[in-house]
mmCIF file of C-alpha atoms in Angstrom:
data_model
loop_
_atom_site.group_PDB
_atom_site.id
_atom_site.type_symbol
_atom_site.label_atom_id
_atom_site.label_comp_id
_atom_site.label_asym_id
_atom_site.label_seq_id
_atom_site.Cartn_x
_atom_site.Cartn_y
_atom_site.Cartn_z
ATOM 1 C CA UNK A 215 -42.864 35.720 -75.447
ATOM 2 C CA UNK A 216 -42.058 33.814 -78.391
ATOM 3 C CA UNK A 217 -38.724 32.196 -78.082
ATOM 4 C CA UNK A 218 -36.710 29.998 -80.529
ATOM 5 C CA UNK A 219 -33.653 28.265 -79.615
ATOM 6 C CA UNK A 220 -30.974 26.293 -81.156
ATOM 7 C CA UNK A 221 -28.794 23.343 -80.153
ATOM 8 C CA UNK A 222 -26.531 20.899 -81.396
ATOM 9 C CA UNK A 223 -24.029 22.802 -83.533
ATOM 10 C CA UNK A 224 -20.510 21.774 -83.691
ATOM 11 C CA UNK A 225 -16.821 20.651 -85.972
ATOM 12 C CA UNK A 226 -17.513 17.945 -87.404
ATOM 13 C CA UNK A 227 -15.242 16.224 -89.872
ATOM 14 C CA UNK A 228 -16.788 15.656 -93.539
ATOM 15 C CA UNK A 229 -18.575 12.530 -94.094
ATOM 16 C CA UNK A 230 -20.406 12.452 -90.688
ATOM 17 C CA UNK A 231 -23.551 13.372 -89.143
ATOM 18 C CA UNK A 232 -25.041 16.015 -87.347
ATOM 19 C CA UNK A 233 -27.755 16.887 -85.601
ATOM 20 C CA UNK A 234 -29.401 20.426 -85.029
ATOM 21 C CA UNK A 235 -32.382 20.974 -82.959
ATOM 22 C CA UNK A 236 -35.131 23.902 -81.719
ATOM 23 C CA UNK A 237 -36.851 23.910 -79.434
ATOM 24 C CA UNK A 238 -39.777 26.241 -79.421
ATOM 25 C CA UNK A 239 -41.550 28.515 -76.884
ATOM 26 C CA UNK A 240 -44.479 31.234 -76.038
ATOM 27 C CA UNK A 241 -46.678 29.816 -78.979
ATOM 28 C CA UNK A 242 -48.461 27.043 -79.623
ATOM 29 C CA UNK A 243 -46.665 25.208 -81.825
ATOM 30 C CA UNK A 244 -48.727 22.347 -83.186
ATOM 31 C CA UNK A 245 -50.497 25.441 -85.027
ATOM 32 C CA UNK A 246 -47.143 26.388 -87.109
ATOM 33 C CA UNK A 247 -45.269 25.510 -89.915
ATOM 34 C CA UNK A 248 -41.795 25.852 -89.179
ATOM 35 C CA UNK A 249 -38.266 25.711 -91.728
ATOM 36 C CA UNK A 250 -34.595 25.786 -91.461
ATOM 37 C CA UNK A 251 -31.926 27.731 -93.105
ATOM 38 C CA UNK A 252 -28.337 28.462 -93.014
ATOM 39 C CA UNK A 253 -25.640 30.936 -93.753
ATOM 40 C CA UNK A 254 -22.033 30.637 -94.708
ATOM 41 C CA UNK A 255 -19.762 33.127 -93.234
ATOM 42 C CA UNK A 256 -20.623 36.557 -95.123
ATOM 43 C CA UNK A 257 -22.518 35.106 -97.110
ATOM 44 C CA UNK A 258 -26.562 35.569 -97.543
ATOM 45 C CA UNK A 259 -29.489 33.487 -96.104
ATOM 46 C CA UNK A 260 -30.109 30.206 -97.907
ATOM 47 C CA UNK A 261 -33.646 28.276 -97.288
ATOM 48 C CA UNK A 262 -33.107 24.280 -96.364
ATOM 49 C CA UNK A 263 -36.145 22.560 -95.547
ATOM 50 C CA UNK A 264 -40.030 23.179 -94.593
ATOM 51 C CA UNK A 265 -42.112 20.521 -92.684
ATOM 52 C CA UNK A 266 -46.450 21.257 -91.839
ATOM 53 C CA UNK A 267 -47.479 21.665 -88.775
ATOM 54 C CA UNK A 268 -48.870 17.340 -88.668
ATOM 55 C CA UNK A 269 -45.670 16.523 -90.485
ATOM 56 C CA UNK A 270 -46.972 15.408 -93.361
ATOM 57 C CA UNK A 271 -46.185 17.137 -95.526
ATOM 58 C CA UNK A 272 -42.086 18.510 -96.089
ATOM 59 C CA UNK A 273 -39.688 20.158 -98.839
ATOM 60 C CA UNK A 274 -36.109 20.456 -99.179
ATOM 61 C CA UNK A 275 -33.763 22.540 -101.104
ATOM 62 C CA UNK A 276 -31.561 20.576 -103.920
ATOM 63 C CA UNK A 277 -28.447 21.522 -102.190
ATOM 64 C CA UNK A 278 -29.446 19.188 -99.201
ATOM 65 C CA UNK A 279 -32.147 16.897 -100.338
ATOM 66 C CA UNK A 280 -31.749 13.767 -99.594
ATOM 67 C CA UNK A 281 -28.534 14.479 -96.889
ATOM 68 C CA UNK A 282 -30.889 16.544 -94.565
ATOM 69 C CA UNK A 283 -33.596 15.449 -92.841
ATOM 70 C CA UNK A 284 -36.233 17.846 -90.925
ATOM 71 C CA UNK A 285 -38.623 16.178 -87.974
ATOM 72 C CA UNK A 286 -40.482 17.562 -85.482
ATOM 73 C CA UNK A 287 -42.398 16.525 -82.086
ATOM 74 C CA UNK A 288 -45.157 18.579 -81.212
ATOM 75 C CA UNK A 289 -45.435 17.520 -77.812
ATOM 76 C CA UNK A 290 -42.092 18.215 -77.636
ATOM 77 C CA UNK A 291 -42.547 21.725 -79.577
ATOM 78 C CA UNK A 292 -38.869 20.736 -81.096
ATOM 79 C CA UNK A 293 -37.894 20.751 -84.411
ATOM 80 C CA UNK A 294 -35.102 19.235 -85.616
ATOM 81 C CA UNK A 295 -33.380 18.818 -88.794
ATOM 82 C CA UNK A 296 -30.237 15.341 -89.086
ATOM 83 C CA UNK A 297 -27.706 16.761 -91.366
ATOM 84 C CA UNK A 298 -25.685 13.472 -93.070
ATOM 85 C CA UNK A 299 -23.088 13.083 -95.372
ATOM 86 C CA UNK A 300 -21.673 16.601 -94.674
ATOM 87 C CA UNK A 301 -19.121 18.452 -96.507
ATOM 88 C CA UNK A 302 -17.190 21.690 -96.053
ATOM 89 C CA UNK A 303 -19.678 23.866 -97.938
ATOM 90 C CA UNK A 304 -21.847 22.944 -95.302
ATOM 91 C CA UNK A 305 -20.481 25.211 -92.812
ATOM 92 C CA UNK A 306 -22.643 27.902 -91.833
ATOM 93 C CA UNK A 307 -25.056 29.426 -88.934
ATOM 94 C CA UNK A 308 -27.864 27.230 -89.250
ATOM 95 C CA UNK A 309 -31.494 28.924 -88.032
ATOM 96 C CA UNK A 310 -34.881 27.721 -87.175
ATOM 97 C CA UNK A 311 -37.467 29.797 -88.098
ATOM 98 C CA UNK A 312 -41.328 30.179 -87.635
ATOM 99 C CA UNK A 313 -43.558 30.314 -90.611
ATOM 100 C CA UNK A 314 -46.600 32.995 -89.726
ATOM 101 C CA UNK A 315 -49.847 32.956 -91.240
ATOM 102 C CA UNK A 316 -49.105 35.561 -93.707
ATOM 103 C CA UNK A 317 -46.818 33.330 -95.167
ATOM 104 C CA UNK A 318 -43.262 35.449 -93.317
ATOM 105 C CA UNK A 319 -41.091 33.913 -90.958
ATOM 106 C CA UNK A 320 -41.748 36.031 -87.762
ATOM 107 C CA UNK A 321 -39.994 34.511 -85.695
ATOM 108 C CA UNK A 322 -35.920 33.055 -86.247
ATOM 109 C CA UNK A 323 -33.485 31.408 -83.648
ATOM 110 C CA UNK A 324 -30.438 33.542 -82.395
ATOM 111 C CA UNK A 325 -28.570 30.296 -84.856
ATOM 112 C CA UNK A 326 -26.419 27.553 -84.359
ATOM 113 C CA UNK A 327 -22.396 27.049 -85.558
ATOM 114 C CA UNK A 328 -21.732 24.256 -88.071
ATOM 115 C CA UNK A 329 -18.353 23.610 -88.928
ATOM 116 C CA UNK A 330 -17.459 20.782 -91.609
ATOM 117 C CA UNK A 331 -13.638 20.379 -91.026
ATOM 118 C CA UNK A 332 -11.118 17.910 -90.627
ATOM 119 C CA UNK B 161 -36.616 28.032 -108.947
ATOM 120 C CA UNK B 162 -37.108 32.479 -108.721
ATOM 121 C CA UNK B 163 -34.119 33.816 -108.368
ATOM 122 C CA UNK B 164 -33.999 37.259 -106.207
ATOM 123 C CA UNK B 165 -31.490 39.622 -107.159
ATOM 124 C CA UNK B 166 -31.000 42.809 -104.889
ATOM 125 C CA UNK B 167 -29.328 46.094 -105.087
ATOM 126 C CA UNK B 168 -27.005 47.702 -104.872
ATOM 127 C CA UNK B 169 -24.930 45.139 -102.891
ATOM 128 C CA UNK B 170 -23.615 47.849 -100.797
ATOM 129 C CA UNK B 171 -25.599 51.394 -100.053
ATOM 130 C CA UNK B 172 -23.633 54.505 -98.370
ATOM 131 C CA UNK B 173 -26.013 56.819 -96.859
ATOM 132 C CA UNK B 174 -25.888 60.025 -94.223
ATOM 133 C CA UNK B 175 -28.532 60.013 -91.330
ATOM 134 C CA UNK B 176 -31.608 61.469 -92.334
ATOM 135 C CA UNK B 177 -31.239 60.436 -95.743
ATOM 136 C CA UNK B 178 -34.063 58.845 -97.795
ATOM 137 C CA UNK B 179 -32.657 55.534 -98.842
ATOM 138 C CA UNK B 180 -34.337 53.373 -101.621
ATOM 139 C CA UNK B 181 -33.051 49.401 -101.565
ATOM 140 C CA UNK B 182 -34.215 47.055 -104.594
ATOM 141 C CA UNK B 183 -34.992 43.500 -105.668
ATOM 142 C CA UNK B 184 -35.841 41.821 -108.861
ATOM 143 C CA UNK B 185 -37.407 38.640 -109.078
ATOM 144 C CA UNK B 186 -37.166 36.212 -111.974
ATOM 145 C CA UNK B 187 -40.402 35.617 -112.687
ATOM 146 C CA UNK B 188 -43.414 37.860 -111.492
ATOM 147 C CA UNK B 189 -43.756 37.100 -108.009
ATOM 148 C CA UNK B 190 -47.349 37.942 -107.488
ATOM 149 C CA UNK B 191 -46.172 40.576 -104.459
ATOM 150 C CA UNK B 192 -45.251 37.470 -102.468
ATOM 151 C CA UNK B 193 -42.359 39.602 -101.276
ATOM 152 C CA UNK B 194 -40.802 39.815 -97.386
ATOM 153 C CA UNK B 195 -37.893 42.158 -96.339
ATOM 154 C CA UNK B 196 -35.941 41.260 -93.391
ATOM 155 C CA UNK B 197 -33.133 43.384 -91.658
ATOM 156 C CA UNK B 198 -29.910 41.734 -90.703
ATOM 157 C CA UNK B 199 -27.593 43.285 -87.943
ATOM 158 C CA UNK B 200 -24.071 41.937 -87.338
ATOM 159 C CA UNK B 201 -24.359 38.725 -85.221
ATOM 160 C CA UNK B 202 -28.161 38.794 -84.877
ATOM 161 C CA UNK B 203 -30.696 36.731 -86.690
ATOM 162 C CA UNK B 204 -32.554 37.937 -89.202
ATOM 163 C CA UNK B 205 -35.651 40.463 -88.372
ATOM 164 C CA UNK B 206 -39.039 40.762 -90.042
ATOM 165 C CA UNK B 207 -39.776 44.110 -91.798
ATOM 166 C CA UNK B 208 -42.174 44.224 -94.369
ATOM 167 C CA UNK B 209 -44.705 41.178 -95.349
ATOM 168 C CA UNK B 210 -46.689 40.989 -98.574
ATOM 169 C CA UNK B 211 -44.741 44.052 -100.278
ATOM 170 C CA UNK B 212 -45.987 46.197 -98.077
ATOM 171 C CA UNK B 213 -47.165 45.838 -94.721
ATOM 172 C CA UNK B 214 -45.183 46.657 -91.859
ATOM 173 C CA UNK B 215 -44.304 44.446 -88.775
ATOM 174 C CA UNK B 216 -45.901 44.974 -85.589
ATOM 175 C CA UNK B 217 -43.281 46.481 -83.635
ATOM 176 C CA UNK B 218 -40.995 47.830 -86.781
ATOM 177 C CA UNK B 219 -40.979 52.026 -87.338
ATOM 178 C CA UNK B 220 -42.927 53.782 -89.516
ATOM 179 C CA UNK B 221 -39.702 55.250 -91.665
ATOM 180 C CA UNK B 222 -39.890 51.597 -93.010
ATOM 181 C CA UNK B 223 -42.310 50.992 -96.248
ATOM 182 C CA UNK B 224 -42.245 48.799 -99.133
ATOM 183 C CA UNK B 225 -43.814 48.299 -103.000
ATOM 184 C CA UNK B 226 -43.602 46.934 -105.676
ATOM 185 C CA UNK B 227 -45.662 44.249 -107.889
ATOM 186 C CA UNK B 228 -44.679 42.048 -110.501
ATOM 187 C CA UNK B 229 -41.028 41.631 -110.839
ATOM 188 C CA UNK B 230 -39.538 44.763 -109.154
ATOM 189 C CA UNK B 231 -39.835 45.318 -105.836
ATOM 190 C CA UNK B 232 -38.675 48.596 -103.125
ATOM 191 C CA UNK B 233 -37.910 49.003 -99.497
ATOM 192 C CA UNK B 234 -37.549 52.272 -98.555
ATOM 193 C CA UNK B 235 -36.434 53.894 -95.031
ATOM 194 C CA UNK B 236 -37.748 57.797 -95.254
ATOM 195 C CA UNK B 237 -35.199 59.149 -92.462
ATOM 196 C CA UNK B 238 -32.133 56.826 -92.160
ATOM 197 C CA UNK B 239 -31.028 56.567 -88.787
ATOM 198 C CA UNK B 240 -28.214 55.155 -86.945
ATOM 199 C CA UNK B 241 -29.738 51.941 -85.454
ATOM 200 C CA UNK B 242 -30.777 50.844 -89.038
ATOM 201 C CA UNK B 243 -27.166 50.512 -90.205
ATOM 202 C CA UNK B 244 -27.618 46.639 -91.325
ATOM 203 C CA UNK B 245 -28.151 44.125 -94.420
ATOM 204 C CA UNK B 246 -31.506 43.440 -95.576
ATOM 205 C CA UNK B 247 -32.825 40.975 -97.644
ATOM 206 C CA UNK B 248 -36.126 40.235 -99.830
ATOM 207 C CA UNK B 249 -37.330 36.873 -99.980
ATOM 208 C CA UNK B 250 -40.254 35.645 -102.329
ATOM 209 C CA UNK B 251 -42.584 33.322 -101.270
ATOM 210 C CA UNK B 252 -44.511 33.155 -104.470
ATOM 211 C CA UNK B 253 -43.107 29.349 -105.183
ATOM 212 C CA UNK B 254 -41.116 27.601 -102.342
ATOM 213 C CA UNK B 255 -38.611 30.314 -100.426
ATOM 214 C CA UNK B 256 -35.449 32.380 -101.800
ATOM 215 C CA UNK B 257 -33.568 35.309 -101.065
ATOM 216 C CA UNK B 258 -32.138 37.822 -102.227
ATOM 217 C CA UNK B 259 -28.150 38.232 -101.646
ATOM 218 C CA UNK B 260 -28.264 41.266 -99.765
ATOM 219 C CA UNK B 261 -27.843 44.758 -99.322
ATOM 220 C CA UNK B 262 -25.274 46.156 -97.031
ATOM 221 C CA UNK B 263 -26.287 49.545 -95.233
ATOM 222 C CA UNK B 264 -23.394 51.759 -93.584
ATOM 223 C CA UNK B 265 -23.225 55.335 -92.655
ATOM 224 C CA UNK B 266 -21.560 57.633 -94.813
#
């Protein structure tokens, strides 16, 4: 069974760092491309960040690039993703998600809580 | 970037009903086009991929279309269970979503 699972959440005062992790089972996932995303409190699903399967290759949205940073460990099968410099817009559900080879993401995280507060 | 605009933001509908949800993409999308169903304090869910085909797993009352800009998701009998937000996402250049629409019962 496929199985993707979030840690590292938390509050967080603005300014500091975070970081969020996943850590993937039931698939092999060297073979994947895999992304994060977030969403504020009733608010809809925003995409943050892509890294390929060797890490080579990774994109970011504008609203986080250069603050977030997405890594992963394929002997691991973890991806992770440092959020810096954080700010209260930041606060959101933040999922991992995998990428299938039709291009969908197929498989998502049950989410972890970021809150930016002080 | 494609901006994905869905509606209506909020859809009232009686069991059985035939409900239609829509998005409109900025630019033609090339039916790079996924639908995902959203239930209250769950992740997302996979519906539809490439416009139309449905996820293994996910009912047949679920379809899509579409092409170019404008895109559909349909559900041919609504039923309880389906009560939910969905959301299109393109895929055509990098990834965004639509803002949502809201499903209740009537």
């Amino acid at each position: 069974e496929v199985q993707l699972v979030e840690s590292g959440g938390g509050l967080v005062q603005p300014g500091s760092s975070l970081k969020v992790s996943c850590v993937a089972s039931g698939f092999t996932f060297s073979s994947y491309v895999m992304h994060w995303f977030r969403q504020a409190p009733e608010n809809g699903i925003e995409w943050l960040a892509y890294i390929n399967t060797d890490s080579s290759s990774t994109h970011y949205a504008e609203t986080v690039k250069g603050r977030f940073t997405i890594s992963r460990d394929n002997a691991k099968n973890t991806v992770d993703m440092q959020l810096s410099s954080l700010r209260s817009e930041d606060t959101a559900m933040y999922f991992c998600a995998r990428e299938s080879q039709l291009g969908a993401f197929d498989y998502w995280g049950q989410g972890v809580m970021v809150t930016v507060s002080s | 970037d494609i901006q994905m605009t869905q509606s209506p933001s909020l859809l009232s509908a009686s069991v059985g009903d035939r409900v239609t949800l829509s998005c409109k993409a900025s630019q033609n999308i090339y039916k790079y086009l996924n639908w995902y169903q959203q239930k209250l304090g769950e992740a997302p869910k996979l519906l539809i991929y490439y416009t139309n085909s449905l996820q293994t797993g996910i009912p047949s009352r679920f379809s899509g279309s579409g092409s170019g800009t404008d895109y559909t998701l349909t559900i041919s009998s609504l039923q309880p269970e389906d009560v939910a937000t969905y959301f299109c996402q393109q895929y055509n250049s990098w990834w965004t979503f639509g803002g949502g629409t809201k499903l209740e019962l009537k």
